[in-house]
mmCIF file of C-alpha atoms in Angstrom:
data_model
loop_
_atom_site.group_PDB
_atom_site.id
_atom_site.type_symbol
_atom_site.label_atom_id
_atom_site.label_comp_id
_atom_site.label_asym_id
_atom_site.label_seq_id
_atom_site.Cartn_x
_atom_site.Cartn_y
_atom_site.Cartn_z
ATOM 1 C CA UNK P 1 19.842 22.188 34.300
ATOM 2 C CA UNK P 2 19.021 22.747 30.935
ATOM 3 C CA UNK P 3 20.878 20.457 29.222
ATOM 4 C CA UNK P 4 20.045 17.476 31.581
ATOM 5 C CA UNK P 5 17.731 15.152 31.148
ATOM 6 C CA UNK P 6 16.235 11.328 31.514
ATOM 7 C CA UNK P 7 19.365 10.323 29.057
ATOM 8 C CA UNK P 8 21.858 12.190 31.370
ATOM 9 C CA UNK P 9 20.374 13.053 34.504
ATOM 10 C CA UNK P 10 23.728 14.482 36.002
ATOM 11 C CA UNK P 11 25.092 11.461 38.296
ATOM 12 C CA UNK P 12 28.224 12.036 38.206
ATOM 13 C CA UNK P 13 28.209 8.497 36.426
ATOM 14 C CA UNK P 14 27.719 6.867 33.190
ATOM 15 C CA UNK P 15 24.270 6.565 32.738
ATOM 16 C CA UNK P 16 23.198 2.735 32.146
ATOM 17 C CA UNK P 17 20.125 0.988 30.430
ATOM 18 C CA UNK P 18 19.185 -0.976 33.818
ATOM 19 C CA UNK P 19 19.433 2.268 36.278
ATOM 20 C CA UNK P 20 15.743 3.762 36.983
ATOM 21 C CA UNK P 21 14.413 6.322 34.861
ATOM 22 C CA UNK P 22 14.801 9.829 36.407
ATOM 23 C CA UNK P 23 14.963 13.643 35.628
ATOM 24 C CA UNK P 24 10.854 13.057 34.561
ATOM 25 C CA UNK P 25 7.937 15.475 36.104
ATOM 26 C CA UNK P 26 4.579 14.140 37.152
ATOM 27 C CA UNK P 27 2.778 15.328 33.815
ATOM 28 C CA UNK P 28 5.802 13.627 31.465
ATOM 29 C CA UNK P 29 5.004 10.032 34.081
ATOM 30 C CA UNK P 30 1.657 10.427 33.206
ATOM 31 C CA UNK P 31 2.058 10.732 29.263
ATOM 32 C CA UNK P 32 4.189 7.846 29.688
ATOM 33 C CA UNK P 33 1.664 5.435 31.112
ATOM 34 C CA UNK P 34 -1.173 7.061 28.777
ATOM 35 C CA UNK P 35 1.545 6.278 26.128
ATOM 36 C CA UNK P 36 2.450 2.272 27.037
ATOM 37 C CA UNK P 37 -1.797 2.055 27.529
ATOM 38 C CA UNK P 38 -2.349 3.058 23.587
ATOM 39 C CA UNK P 39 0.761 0.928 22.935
ATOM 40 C CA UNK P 40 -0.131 -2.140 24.647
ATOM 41 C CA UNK P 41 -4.074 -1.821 23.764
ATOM 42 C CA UNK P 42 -3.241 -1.735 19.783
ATOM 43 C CA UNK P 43 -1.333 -5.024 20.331
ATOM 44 C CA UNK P 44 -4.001 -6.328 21.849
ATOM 45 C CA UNK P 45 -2.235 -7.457 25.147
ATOM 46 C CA UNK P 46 -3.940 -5.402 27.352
ATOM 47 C CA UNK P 47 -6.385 -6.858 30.197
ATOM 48 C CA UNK P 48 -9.843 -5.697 29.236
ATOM 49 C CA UNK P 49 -10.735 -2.471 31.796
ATOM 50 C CA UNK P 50 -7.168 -2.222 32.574
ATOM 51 C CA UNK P 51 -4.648 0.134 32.338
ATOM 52 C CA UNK P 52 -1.256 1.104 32.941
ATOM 53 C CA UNK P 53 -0.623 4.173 35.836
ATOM 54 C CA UNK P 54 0.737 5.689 38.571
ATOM 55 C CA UNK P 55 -0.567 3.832 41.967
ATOM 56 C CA UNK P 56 -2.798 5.366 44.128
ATOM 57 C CA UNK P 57 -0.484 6.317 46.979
ATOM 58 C CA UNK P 58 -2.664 3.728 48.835
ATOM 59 C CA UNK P 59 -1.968 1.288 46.718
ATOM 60 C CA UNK P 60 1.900 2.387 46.389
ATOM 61 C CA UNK P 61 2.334 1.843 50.465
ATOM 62 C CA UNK P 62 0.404 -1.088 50.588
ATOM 63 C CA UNK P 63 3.064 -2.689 47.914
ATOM 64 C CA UNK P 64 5.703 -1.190 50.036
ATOM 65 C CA UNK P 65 4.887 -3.132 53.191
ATOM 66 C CA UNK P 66 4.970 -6.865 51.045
ATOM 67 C CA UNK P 67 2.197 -8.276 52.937
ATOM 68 C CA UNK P 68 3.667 -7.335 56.878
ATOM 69 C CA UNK P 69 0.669 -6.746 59.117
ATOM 70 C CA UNK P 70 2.487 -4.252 61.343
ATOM 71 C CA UNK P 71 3.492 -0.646 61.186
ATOM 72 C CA UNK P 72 7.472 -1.420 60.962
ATOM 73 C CA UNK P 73 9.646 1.462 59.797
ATOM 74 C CA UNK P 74 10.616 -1.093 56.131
ATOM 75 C CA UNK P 75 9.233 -3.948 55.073
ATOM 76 C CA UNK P 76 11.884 -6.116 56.521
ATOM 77 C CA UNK P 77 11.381 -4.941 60.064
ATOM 78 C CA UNK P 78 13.127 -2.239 62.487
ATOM 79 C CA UNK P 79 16.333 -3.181 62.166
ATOM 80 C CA UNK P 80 18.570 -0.219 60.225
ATOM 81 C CA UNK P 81 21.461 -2.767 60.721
ATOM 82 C CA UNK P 82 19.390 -5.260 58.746
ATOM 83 C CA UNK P 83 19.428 -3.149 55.702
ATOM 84 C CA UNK P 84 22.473 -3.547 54.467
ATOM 85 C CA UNK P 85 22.624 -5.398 50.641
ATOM 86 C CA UNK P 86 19.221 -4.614 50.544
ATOM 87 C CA UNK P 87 18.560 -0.713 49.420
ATOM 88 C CA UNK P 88 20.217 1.579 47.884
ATOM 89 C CA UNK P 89 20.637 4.413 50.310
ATOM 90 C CA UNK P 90 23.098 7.530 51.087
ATOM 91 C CA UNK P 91 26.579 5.341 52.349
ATOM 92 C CA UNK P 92 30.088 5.359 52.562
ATOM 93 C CA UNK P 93 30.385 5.023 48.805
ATOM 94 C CA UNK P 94 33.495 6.550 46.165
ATOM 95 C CA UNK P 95 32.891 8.714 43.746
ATOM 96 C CA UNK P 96 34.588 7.686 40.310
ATOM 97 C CA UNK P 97 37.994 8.273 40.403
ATOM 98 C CA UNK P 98 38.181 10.060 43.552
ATOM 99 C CA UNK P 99 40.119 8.525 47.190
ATOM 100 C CA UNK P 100 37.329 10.047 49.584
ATOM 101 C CA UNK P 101 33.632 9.471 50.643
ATOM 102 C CA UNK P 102 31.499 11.217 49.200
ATOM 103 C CA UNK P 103 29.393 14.310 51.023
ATOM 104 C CA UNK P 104 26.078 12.681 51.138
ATOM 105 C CA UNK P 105 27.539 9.682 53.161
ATOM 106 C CA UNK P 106 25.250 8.608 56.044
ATOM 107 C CA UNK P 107 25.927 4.888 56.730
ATOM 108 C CA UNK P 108 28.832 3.103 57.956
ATOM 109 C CA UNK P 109 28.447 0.686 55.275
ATOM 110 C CA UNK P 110 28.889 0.888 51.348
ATOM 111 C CA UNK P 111 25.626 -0.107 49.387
ATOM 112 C CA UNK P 112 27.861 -0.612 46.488
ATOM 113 C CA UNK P 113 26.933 2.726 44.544
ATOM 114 C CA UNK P 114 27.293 6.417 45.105
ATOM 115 C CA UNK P 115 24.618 7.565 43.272
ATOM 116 C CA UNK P 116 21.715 5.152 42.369
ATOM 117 C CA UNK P 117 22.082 1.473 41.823
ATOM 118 C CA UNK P 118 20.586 -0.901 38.676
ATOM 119 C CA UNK P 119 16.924 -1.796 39.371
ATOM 120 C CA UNK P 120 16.609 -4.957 41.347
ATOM 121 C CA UNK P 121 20.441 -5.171 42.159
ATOM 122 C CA UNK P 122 20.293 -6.194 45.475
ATOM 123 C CA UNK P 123 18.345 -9.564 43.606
ATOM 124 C CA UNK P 124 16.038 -11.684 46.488
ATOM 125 C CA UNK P 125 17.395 -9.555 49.576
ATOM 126 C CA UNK P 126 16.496 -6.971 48.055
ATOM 127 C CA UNK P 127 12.464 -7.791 47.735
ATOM 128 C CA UNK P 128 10.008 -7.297 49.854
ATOM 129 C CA UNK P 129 7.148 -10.069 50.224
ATOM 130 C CA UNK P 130 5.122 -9.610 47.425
ATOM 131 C CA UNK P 131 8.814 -9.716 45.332
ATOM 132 C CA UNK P 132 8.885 -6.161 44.352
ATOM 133 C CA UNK P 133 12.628 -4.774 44.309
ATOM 134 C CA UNK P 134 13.693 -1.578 45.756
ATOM 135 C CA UNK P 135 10.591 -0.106 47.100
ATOM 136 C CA UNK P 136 12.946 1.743 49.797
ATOM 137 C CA UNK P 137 15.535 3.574 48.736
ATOM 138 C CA UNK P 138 16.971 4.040 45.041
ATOM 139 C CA UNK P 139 14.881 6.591 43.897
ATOM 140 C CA UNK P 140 11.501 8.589 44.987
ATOM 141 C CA UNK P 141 8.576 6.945 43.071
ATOM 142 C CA UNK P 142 5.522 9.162 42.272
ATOM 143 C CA UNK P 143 2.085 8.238 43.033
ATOM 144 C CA UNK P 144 -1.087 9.087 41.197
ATOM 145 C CA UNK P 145 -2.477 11.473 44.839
ATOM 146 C CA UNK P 146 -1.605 14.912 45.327
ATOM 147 C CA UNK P 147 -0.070 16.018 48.855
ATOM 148 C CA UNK P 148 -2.094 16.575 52.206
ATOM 149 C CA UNK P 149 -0.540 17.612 54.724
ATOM 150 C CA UNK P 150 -2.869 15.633 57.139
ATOM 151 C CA UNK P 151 -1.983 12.413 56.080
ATOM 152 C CA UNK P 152 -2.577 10.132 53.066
ATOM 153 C CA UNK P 153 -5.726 9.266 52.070
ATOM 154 C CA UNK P 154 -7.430 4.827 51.247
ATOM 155 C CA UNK P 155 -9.030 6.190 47.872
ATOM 156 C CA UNK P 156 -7.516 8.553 45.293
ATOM 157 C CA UNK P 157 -7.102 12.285 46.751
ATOM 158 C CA UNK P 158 -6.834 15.308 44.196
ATOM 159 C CA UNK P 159 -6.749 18.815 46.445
ATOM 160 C CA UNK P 160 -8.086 20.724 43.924
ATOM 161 C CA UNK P 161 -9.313 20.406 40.179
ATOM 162 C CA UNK P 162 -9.707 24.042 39.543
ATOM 163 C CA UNK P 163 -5.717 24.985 40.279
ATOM 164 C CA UNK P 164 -4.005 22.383 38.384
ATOM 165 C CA UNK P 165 -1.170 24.346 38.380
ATOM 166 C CA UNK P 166 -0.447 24.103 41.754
ATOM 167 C CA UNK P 167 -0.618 20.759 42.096
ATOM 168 C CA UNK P 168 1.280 19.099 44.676
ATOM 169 C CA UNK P 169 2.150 15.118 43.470
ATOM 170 C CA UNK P 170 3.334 12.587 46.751
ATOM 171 C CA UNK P 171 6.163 10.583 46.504
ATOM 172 C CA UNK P 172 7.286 7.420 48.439
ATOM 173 C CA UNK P 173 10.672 5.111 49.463
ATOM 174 C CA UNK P 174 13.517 7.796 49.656
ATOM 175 C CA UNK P 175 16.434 7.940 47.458
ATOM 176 C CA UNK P 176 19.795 6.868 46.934
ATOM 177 C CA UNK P 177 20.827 10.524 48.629
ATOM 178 C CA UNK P 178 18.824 10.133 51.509
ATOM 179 C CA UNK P 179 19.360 9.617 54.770
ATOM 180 C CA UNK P 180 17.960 6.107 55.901
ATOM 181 C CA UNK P 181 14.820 7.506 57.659
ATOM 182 C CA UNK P 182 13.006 8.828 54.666
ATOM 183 C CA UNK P 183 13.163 4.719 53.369
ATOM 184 C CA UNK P 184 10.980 4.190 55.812
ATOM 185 C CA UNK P 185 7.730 2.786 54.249
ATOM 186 C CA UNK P 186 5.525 5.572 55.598
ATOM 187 C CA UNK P 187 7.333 8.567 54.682
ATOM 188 C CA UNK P 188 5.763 10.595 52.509
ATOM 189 C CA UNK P 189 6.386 13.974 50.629
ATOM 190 C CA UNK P 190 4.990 16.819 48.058
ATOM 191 C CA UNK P 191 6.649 17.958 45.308
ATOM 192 C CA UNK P 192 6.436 21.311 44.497
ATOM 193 C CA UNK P 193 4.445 20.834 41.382
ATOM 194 C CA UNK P 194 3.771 18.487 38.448
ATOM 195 C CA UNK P 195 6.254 19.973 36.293
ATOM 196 C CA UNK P 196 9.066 19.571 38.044
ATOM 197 C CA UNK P 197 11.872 16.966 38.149
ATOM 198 C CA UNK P 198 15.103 15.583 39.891
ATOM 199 C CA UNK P 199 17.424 13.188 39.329
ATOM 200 C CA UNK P 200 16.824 11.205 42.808
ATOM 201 C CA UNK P 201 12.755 10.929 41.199
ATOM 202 C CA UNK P 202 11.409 8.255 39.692
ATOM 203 C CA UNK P 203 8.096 6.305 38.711
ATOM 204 C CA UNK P 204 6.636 2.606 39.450
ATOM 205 C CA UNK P 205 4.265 1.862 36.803
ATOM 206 C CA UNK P 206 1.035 -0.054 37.803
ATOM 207 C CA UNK P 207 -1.316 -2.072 36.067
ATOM 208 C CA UNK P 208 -4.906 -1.417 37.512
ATOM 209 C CA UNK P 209 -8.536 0.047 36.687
ATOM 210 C CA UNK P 210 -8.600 3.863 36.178
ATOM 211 C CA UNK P 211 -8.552 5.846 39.158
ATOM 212 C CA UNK P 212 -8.705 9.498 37.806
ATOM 213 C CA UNK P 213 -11.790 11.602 39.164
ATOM 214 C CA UNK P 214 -14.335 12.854 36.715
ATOM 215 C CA UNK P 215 -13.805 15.681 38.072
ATOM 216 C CA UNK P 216 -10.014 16.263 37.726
ATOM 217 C CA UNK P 217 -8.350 17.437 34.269
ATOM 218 C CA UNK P 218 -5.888 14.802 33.350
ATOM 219 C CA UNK P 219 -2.552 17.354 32.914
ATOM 220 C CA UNK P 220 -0.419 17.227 29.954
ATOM 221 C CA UNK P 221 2.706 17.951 28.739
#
């Protein structure tokens, strides 16, 4: 939509300060991180051979799973009845000013917002082991990897550095829309390209060594 943004990505509410950025592509994520990198660098705050990224979507489901051993659908366990005041997730939730549930409902429960919720609203129940708030549900978070359809990959995976382009970025944890099973920790999809953007997609920024190929352009807006 073109006169929707980040500022007003189109909820349907008022847009708040706490609520996770959205309405962002892959390249502007990117610029952002190469952005807070210079920033934090001048200051001088900045861990020498650090810097500030996407995760590797390794690294992103790794963080997901807070430390549990096992394959488990979230990183609280099997339970969908377990979830509740924990995620932000497609519910029986109002609309503003309106008497009926809204369209995308799913659950039997109300997670307290229609659209997406504040970050970290659901406070200690709401993170995992490692204490990392709303890694399911909320919004889809970007990872550094592009998609393959074969499965996700233990070191950074680019498909192809000659088609840039085309691109295909992965994104984790589902989204305030969705129905419960894409929250699942190992859900994984590719969107269509790394200009594009959506108001249930979002960004976790990571602090780590650099883990762009040689090889691979670094896209820009």
């Amino acid at each position: 939509m073109p006169d929707k943004s980040w500022r007003d990505p189109n909820h349907g509410v008022k847009e708040q300060d706490n609520f996770p950025v959205v309405a962002v592509s892959y390249n502007d994520m990117k610029a952002f991180c190469a952005w807070l990198t210079k920033k934090e660098r001048a200051a001088g705050t900045l861990p020498e051979g650090l810097i500030y990224r996407l995760p590797t979507e390794a690294e992103w489901a790794y963080a997901c799973r807070g430390g549990r051993k096992d394959s488990s659908y979230f990183w609280w366990g099997n339970d969908l009845n377990d979830a509740k005041g924990r995620l932000n997730i497609s519910g029986i939730d109002f609309l503003p000013n309106a008497d009926y549930v809204w369209p995308g409902a799913k659950l039997i429960w109300s997670d307290g917002y229609p659209m997406v919720s504040p970050v970290d609203h659901y406070g200690e129940r709401g993170r995992n082991g490692f204490g990392l708030a709303d890694m399911c549900g909320g919004v889809w978070e970007f990872t550094l990897d592009h998609f393959d359809p074969k499965g996700g990959h233990e070191d950074v995976y680019y498909a192809d550095a000659k088609q840039r382009t085309v691109w295909r970025p992965v994104c984790r944890g589902g989204n305030f829309y969705d129905v419960p099973g894409n929250a699942r920790c190992a859900v994984r999809l590719g969107i269509s390209s790394v200009t594009y953007s959506d108001t249930r997609d979002g960004f976790r920024v990571c602090l780590g060594v650099a883990r762009e190929s040689k090889s691979v352009p670094v896209p820009s807006n």
